[in-house]
CSV table of C-alpha atoms in Angstrom, one decimal:
chain,number,residue,atom,x,y,z
B,1,MET,CA,-5.9,20.1,-8.1
B,2,SER,CA,-9.2,21.2,-7.9
B,3,GLY,CA,-12.1,18.7,-8.2
B,4,GLN,CA,-11.9,15.3,-8.9
B,5,LEU,CA,-8.8,13.5,-9.5
B,6,SER,CA,-8.3,10.1,-9.8
B,7,ILE,CA,-5.7,8.3,-8.3
B,8,ALA,CA,-3.2,7.3,-11.3
B,9,LYS,CA,-3.0,11.1,-11.3
B,10,ALA,CA,-2.9,12.6,-7.9
B,11,LEU,CA,-0.3,10.4,-8.4
B,12,ASN,CA,1.0,11.6,-11.5
B,13,ASN,CA,0.4,15.0,-9.9
B,14,ALA,CA,2.7,14.0,-6.5
B,15,LEU,CA,5.5,13.6,-9.1
B,16,ARG,CA,4.9,16.3,-11.3
B,17,SER,CA,5.4,18.0,-7.8
B,18,SER,CA,8.7,16.3,-6.4
B,19,LEU,CA,10.5,17.0,-9.2
B,20,GLU,CA,9.7,20.4,-9.2
B,21,SER,CA,10.5,21.1,-6.1
B,22,ASP,CA,13.2,19.2,-5.0
B,23,PRO,CA,16.5,18.8,-8.4
B,24,LYS,CA,17.6,15.7,-6.4
B,25,THR,CA,14.2,13.5,-7.3
B,26,VAL,CA,14.6,11.3,-10.2
B,27,LEU,CA,12.5,8.6,-11.6
B,28,MET,CA,13.0,5.6,-12.3
B,29,GLY,CA,11.7,2.4,-14.4
B,30,GLU,CA,11.0,0.3,-16.7
B,31,ASP,CA,8.8,2.1,-19.9
B,32,ILE,CA,7.9,5.5,-17.3
B,33,GLY,CA,9.5,7.7,-19.8
B,34,LYS,CA,8.0,7.9,-22.8
B,35,LEU,CA,5.3,5.6,-22.6
B,36,GLY,CA,4.8,6.7,-19.4
B,37,GLY,CA,4.4,3.9,-17.5
B,38,VAL,CA,1.4,1.1,-18.7
B,39,PHE,CA,-0.2,2.8,-16.5
B,40,ARG,CA,0.6,6.0,-17.2
B,41,ILE,CA,0.9,6.6,-13.8
B,42,THR,CA,4.8,8.4,-15.1
B,43,ASP,CA,2.8,10.2,-18.5
B,44,GLY,CA,4.5,13.7,-18.9
B,45,LEU,CA,7.1,13.9,-16.9
B,46,GLN,CA,9.4,13.0,-19.2
B,47,LYS,CA,8.8,15.6,-21.6
B,48,ASP,CA,8.9,18.1,-18.6
B,49,PHE,CA,11.5,17.4,-17.0
B,50,GLY,CA,14.3,15.4,-19.5
B,51,GLU,CA,15.6,12.8,-19.7
B,52,ASP,CA,17.9,13.0,-17.1
B,53,ARG,CA,15.5,12.5,-14.5
B,54,VAL,CA,12.9,10.1,-15.9
B,55,ILE,CA,14.9,7.6,-16.5
B,56,ASP,CA,14.1,4.8,-19.0
B,57,THR,CA,15.7,1.4,-17.9
B,58,PRO,CA,16.6,-2.0,-18.6
B,59,LEU,CA,14.2,-4.5,-18.0
B,60,ALA,CA,16.5,-5.5,-14.9
B,61,GLU,CA,14.9,-4.7,-11.5
B,62,SER,CA,17.6,-5.1,-10.1
B,63,GLY,CA,19.3,-3.3,-11.5
B,64,ILE,CA,17.2,0.0,-10.8
B,65,MET,CA,17.5,-1.0,-7.1
B,66,GLY,CA,21.2,-1.3,-7.1
B,67,THR,CA,21.4,2.3,-8.7
B,68,ALA,CA,18.9,4.2,-6.9
B,69,ILE,CA,20.8,3.1,-3.6
B,70,GLY,CA,23.8,4.7,-5.1
B,71,LEU,CA,22.3,7.4,-6.5
B,72,ALA,CA,21.3,7.9,-2.5
B,73,LEU,CA,24.7,7.8,-1.4
B,74,ARG,CA,25.3,10.4,-4.5
B,75,GLY,CA,22.6,12.6,-2.6
B,76,TYR,CA,20.0,12.4,-4.7
B,77,ARG,CA,16.0,11.3,-3.5
B,78,PRO,CA,15.5,8.0,-6.6
B,79,VAL,CA,12.2,6.8,-7.0
B,80,VAL,CA,11.4,4.0,-8.2
B,81,GLU,CA,8.5,1.7,-9.9
B,82,ILE,CA,8.4,-1.9,-10.0
B,83,GLN,CA,6.6,-2.8,-13.0
B,84,PHE,CA,4.1,-5.3,-11.7
B,85,ASP,CA,4.0,-6.7,-8.0
B,86,GLY,CA,5.6,-10.0,-9.3
B,87,PHE,CA,8.3,-8.8,-10.3
B,88,VAL,CA,9.9,-7.0,-7.0
B,89,TYR,CA,11.7,-10.7,-7.1
B,90,PRO,CA,14.7,-10.1,-8.9
B,91,ALA,CA,15.3,-6.8,-7.2
B,92,PHE,CA,13.9,-7.8,-3.4
B,93,ASP,CA,18.1,-8.6,-2.5
B,94,GLN,CA,19.1,-6.0,-2.5
B,95,ILE,CA,16.2,-4.0,-1.1
B,96,VAL,CA,16.5,-6.4,1.5
B,97,SER,CA,19.8,-7.2,2.4
B,98,GLN,CA,20.9,-3.1,1.2
B,99,LEU,CA,18.7,-1.0,1.4
B,100,ALA,CA,16.6,-1.7,4.5
B,101,LYS,CA,20.0,-2.3,6.2
B,102,MET,CA,22.6,1.3,5.3
B,103,HIS,CA,21.1,3.1,7.4
B,104,ALA,CA,21.8,0.6,10.6
B,105,ARG,CA,24.6,-0.5,9.4
B,106,ALA,CA,25.9,3.2,8.7
B,107,LEU,CA,25.2,3.8,12.3
B,108,GLY,CA,22.3,6.3,12.0
B,109,HIS,CA,25.1,8.2,9.3
B,110,VAL,CA,23.6,7.2,5.5
B,111,LYS,CA,20.2,8.0,4.4
B,112,MET,CA,18.0,6.1,2.5
B,113,PRO,CA,16.0,8.0,0.7
B,114,VAL,CA,14.6,5.9,-2.2
B,115,THR,CA,10.8,5.1,-2.4
B,116,VAL,CA,10.3,2.2,-4.5
B,117,ARG,CA,6.4,2.4,-6.3
B,118,ILE,CA,5.0,-1.2,-7.3
B,119,PRO,CA,1.2,-1.7,-8.3
B,120,TYR,CA,0.7,-5.0,-5.9
B,121,ALA,CA,-2.9,-6.7,-5.8
B,122,GLY,CA,-5.9,-7.7,-8.2
B,123,GLY,CA,-8.7,-7.0,-9.9
B,124,ILE,CA,-7.5,-6.1,-13.0
B,125,GLY,CA,-7.5,-10.0,-14.8
B,126,ALA,CA,-3.6,-9.8,-15.6
B,127,VAL,CA,-1.8,-12.9,-15.6
B,128,GLU,CA,0.6,-14.6,-14.0
B,129,HIS,CA,3.0,-12.3,-12.1
B,130,HIS,CA,1.1,-9.4,-12.5
B,131,SER,CA,-1.6,-9.5,-9.4
B,132,GLU,CA,0.5,-10.7,-6.1
B,133,SER,CA,0.4,-8.8,-2.6
B,134,HIS,CA,3.1,-9.5,-1.0
B,135,GLU,CA,3.5,-6.8,1.3
B,136,ALA,CA,3.9,-8.9,4.6
B,137,TYR,CA,7.8,-9.7,3.0
B,138,PHE,CA,8.1,-5.6,3.3
B,139,ALA,CA,6.6,-5.1,6.8
B,140,HIS,CA,8.4,-8.0,8.2
B,141,THR,CA,12.1,-6.4,7.1
B,142,ALA,CA,13.7,-3.9,9.3
B,143,GLY,CA,14.7,-0.9,8.0
B,144,LEU,CA,11.6,0.3,5.6
B,145,ARG,CA,8.7,1.4,5.7
B,146,VAL,CA,5.4,0.1,3.6
B,147,VAL,CA,2.4,2.7,3.0
B,148,SER,CA,0.2,2.0,0.7
B,149,PRO,CA,-2.8,4.4,0.2
B,150,SER,CA,-7.0,3.8,-1.5
B,151,ASN,CA,-8.5,7.5,-2.4
B,152,ALA,CA,-6.7,10.1,-4.4
B,153,ASP,CA,-5.9,12.9,-1.3
B,154,ASP,CA,-3.8,9.9,0.2
B,155,ALA,CA,-2.4,9.0,-3.4
B,156,TYR,CA,-1.0,12.2,-3.5
B,157,TRP,CA,-0.7,13.5,-0.4
B,158,MET,CA,1.5,9.8,0.8
B,159,LEU,CA,3.5,10.0,-1.6
B,160,LYS,CA,4.5,13.3,-1.5
B,161,GLN,CA,5.9,12.5,2.4
B,162,SER,CA,7.5,9.1,1.1
B,163,ILE,CA,9.7,11.4,-1.0
B,164,GLU,CA,10.4,13.5,1.8
B,165,SER,CA,11.3,11.3,3.7
B,166,ASP,CA,14.9,9.6,5.2
B,167,ASP,CA,13.8,6.0,5.3
B,168,PRO,CA,13.5,3.8,2.2
B,169,VAL,CA,9.8,3.9,1.9
B,170,ILE,CA,8.0,0.8,-0.5
B,171,PHE,CA,4.9,2.8,-1.5
B,172,LEU,CA,2.1,-0.2,-2.7
B,173,GLU,CA,-0.8,1.7,-5.1
B,174,PRO,CA,-3.7,-0.4,-5.7
B,175,LYS,CA,-3.8,-0.8,-9.5
B,176,ARG,CA,-7.4,-1.8,-9.3
B,177,ARG,CA,-8.1,1.2,-8.1
B,178,TYR,CA,-5.8,3.6,-10.8
B,179,TRP,CA,-9.5,4.8,-11.9
B,180,ASP,CA,-11.0,5.2,-8.6
B,181,LYS,CA,-11.8,9.7,-8.2
B,182,GLY,CA,-11.8,11.9,-5.0
B,183,VAL,CA,-11.1,15.2,-3.9
B,184,VAL,CA,-7.1,16.3,-3.3
B,185,GLY,CA,-6.6,18.3,-0.4
B,186,ASP,CA,-4.9,21.8,0.0
B,187,ALA,CA,-3.1,20.4,2.5
B,188,ALA,CA,-2.1,16.3,4.3
B,189,ALA,CA,-4.7,15.2,6.3
B,190,LEU,CA,-2.4,12.7,8.5
B,191,PRO,CA,0.7,12.2,8.9
B,192,LEU,CA,2.4,9.5,6.7
B,193,HIS,CA,2.3,6.6,9.4
B,194,SER,CA,-1.6,7.5,10.8
B,195,ALA,CA,-4.3,4.7,10.5
B,196,ARG,CA,-7.4,6.5,9.2
B,197,ILE,CA,-11.6,6.4,10.5
B,198,ALA,CA,-13.0,5.7,7.6
B,199,ARG,CA,-16.5,5.4,8.1
B,200,ALA,CA,-17.3,5.5,12.0
B,201,GLY,CA,-19.3,2.8,13.8
B,202,SER,CA,-20.2,1.1,16.9
B,203,ASP,CA,-20.3,-2.6,17.1
B,204,LEU,CA,-17.3,-3.9,15.1
B,205,THR,CA,-14.2,-2.3,13.6
B,206,LEU,CA,-13.4,-3.3,9.7
B,207,ILE,CA,-9.1,-3.1,9.6
B,208,ALA,CA,-8.4,-3.0,5.9
B,209,TYR,CA,-6.1,-1.1,3.5
B,210,GLY,CA,-5.3,-0.3,0.3
B,211,PRO,CA,-7.3,-2.0,-2.5
B,212,MET,CA,-10.7,-4.3,-0.4
B,213,VAL,CA,-10.7,0.0,1.9
B,214,LYS,CA,-13.8,0.3,-0.6
B,215,VAL,CA,-15.1,-3.1,-0.2
B,216,CYS,CA,-14.8,-2.7,3.6
B,217,GLN,CA,-16.8,0.7,2.9
B,218,GLU,CA,-19.7,-1.4,0.4
B,219,VAL,CA,-19.6,-3.7,3.5
B,220,ALA,CA,-20.5,-1.5,5.9
B,221,ALA,CA,-23.1,0.3,3.8
B,222,ALA,CA,-24.8,-3.2,3.5
B,223,ALA,CA,-24.8,-3.9,7.4
B,224,ALA,CA,-26.5,-0.5,8.1
B,225,GLU,CA,-29.0,-1.7,6.5
B,226,ASP,CA,-29.4,-4.7,8.4
B,227,GLY,CA,-29.3,-2.3,11.9
B,228,HIS,CA,-25.7,-2.8,12.9
B,229,SER,CA,-23.0,0.3,12.8
B,230,LEU,CA,-19.4,-0.9,11.2
B,231,GLU,CA,-16.4,1.5,11.9
B,232,VAL,CA,-14.5,1.2,8.8
B,233,VAL,CA,-10.5,2.5,9.5
B,234,ASP,CA,-8.5,1.9,7.3
B,235,LEU,CA,-4.8,1.1,8.1
B,236,ARG,CA,-1.9,3.2,5.4
B,237,SER,CA,-0.1,1.7,7.0
B,238,LEU,CA,1.7,-1.1,7.0
B,239,SER,CA,5.1,-0.7,8.8
B,240,PRO,CA,5.5,1.0,11.4
B,241,VAL,CA,1.2,0.1,12.0
B,242,ASP,CA,-1.6,2.8,13.8
B,243,PHE,CA,-1.7,0.1,16.6
B,244,ALA,CA,-3.5,3.0,18.9
B,245,THR,CA,-6.0,4.2,16.3
B,246,LEU,CA,-6.9,0.7,15.8
B,247,GLU,CA,-7.0,-0.2,20.0
B,248,GLU,CA,-9.3,2.5,20.4
B,249,SER,CA,-11.6,1.5,18.0
B,250,VAL,CA,-11.4,-1.7,19.3
B,251,LYS,CA,-11.7,-0.8,23.2
B,252,ARG,CA,-14.9,0.7,21.7
B,253,THR,CA,-16.3,-1.6,19.5
B,254,GLY,CA,-15.8,-5.0,21.5
B,255,ARG,CA,-15.0,-7.2,17.8
B,256,ALA,CA,-12.8,-7.1,14.6
B,257,VAL,CA,-12.4,-8.5,11.1
B,258,VAL,CA,-9.1,-7.8,9.5
B,259,VAL,CA,-9.5,-8.0,5.5
B,260,HIS,CA,-7.2,-8.1,3.1
B,261,GLU,CA,-6.2,-9.9,-0.5
B,262,ALA,CA,-2.7,-10.7,0.7
B,263,PRO,CA,-3.1,-14.7,2.0
B,264,VAL,CA,-4.1,-15.4,5.0
B,265,PHE,CA,-1.8,-17.4,6.2
B,266,MET,CA,1.2,-15.7,7.7
B,267,GLY,CA,-0.8,-12.1,5.8
B,268,MET,CA,-0.8,-7.5,7.5
B,269,GLY,CA,-3.5,-10.4,9.7
B,270,ALA,CA,-1.8,-12.0,11.7
B,271,GLU,CA,-0.2,-10.2,13.0
B,272,LEU,CA,-2.8,-7.5,13.8
B,273,ALA,CA,-5.0,-9.5,14.6
B,274,ALA,CA,-3.0,-11.2,17.4
B,275,ARG,CA,-1.6,-8.0,19.1
B,276,LEU,CA,-5.4,-6.5,19.4
B,277,THR,CA,-5.3,-9.7,21.1
B,278,GLU,CA,-2.6,-8.9,23.1
B,279,LYS,CA,-3.8,-5.1,24.2
B,280,CYS,CA,-8.1,-5.4,23.6
B,281,PHE,CA,-8.7,-8.8,26.1
B,282,TYR,CA,-11.0,-7.6,28.2
B,283,HIS,CA,-12.5,-5.5,25.8
B,284,LEU,CA,-13.0,-7.9,23.0
B,285,GLU,CA,-16.8,-9.5,23.0
B,286,ALA,CA,-15.5,-12.5,20.3
B,287,PRO,CA,-12.1,-13.8,18.4
B,288,VAL,CA,-10.6,-10.9,16.2
B,289,LEU,CA,-11.1,-12.4,12.4
B,290,ARG,CA,-9.1,-12.8,9.3
B,291,VAL,CA,-10.7,-12.5,5.3
B,292,GLY,CA,-8.3,-12.8,2.6
B,293,GLY,CA,-7.0,-14.4,-0.3
B,294,TYR,CA,-5.9,-18.2,-0.4
B,295,HIS,CA,-3.2,-20.5,0.0
B,296,ALA,CA,-2.4,-20.5,-3.9
B,297,PRO,CA,-0.7,-18.7,-5.8
B,298,TYR,CA,-2.8,-16.0,-7.7
B,299,PRO,CA,-5.5,-18.3,-10.4
B,300,PRO,CA,-5.5,-17.5,-13.9
B,301,SER,CA,-7.6,-13.9,-14.1
B,302,ARG,CA,-11.3,-16.6,-15.5
B,303,VAL,CA,-11.7,-16.9,-11.3
B,304,GLU,CA,-9.9,-14.7,-9.7
B,305,GLU,CA,-13.5,-13.4,-9.0
B,306,ALA,CA,-14.0,-16.6,-6.7
B,307,TYR,CA,-10.4,-15.8,-5.2
B,308,LEU,CA,-10.4,-12.0,-3.7
B,309,PRO,CA,-12.2,-11.3,-0.6
B,310,ASP,CA,-15.8,-9.3,-2.5
B,311,LEU,CA,-18.8,-8.6,-0.2
B,312,ASP,CA,-20.7,-11.4,0.5
B,313,ARG,CA,-17.3,-13.1,2.2
B,314,VAL,CA,-16.7,-10.2,3.7
B,315,LEU,CA,-20.6,-10.0,6.0
B,316,ASP,CA,-19.9,-13.8,6.8
B,317,ALA,CA,-17.3,-12.5,8.8
B,318,VAL,CA,-18.7,-9.9,10.1
B,319,ASP,CA,-21.4,-11.9,10.9
B,320,ARG,CA,-19.6,-14.4,12.8
B,321,ALA,CA,-17.6,-12.2,14.8
B,322,LEU,CA,-21.6,-10.6,15.7
B,323,ALA,CA,-23.0,-14.0,16.9
B,324,TYR,CA,-21.1,-14.5,19.6
């Protein structure tokens, strides 16, 4: 894996490595075999590992998820692909009522090593049900681990760590970043559920995950031209959350802005802002602000740029926080 890899290729390599290292790892999903997936994340894997381990399924998300749960009960490690974010809802009952509950229902005796890969969020000009950010549903569900990488190195190592987990993992892939490139290291830089300081700073903490990390890094670069030092924290894990890293950063900077594509109302930013206000109250110089999508269905592709948080909207929140 020397040189620059796209996030898509890093994910493909992680799946290949997992298939090679554990014969109980199986991949399942719509069009993941011969086609290699609509984003080509599974390209070439069925050819190399066979149709019994890289399985083209019918167009039936609830059936895919139910089958994965049954395979996990038999000792396999299924990796399920939901073709697009908005297609997960037919399987939602299986995920929250069965997958998330089985470990507790069995008093710890039954493991559920199922990884659910979901390309999520917008920015690709897609049609309805192809650009949704539903992470809060899953983060709210006890029994699920929820993670989202923002770069190639994390994409590779976090996917491998997720597949190796004995707990179910919702693995959210920022689809508009699939073609962003980066270096993949020889070992995982962090545990699966640790946040990462993507850029050090002293005046304000920007907290983001998945597709918005790149936007926040651009915001920090723009703010630096005006003499402001912004710290960017890549959350990486949405459940559990590495609150220790967030609190340490906010206590140093005294200000925080949380950024995500999902609607602000009842989104991940609400929990993060509430927790940081509780834990860092006497260190805060301004309220914890949130920037995200609007409380409306995801719009047609022609106007999605007006819906998605961009550099200007995040900079506006930064300016408001710094003005206190």
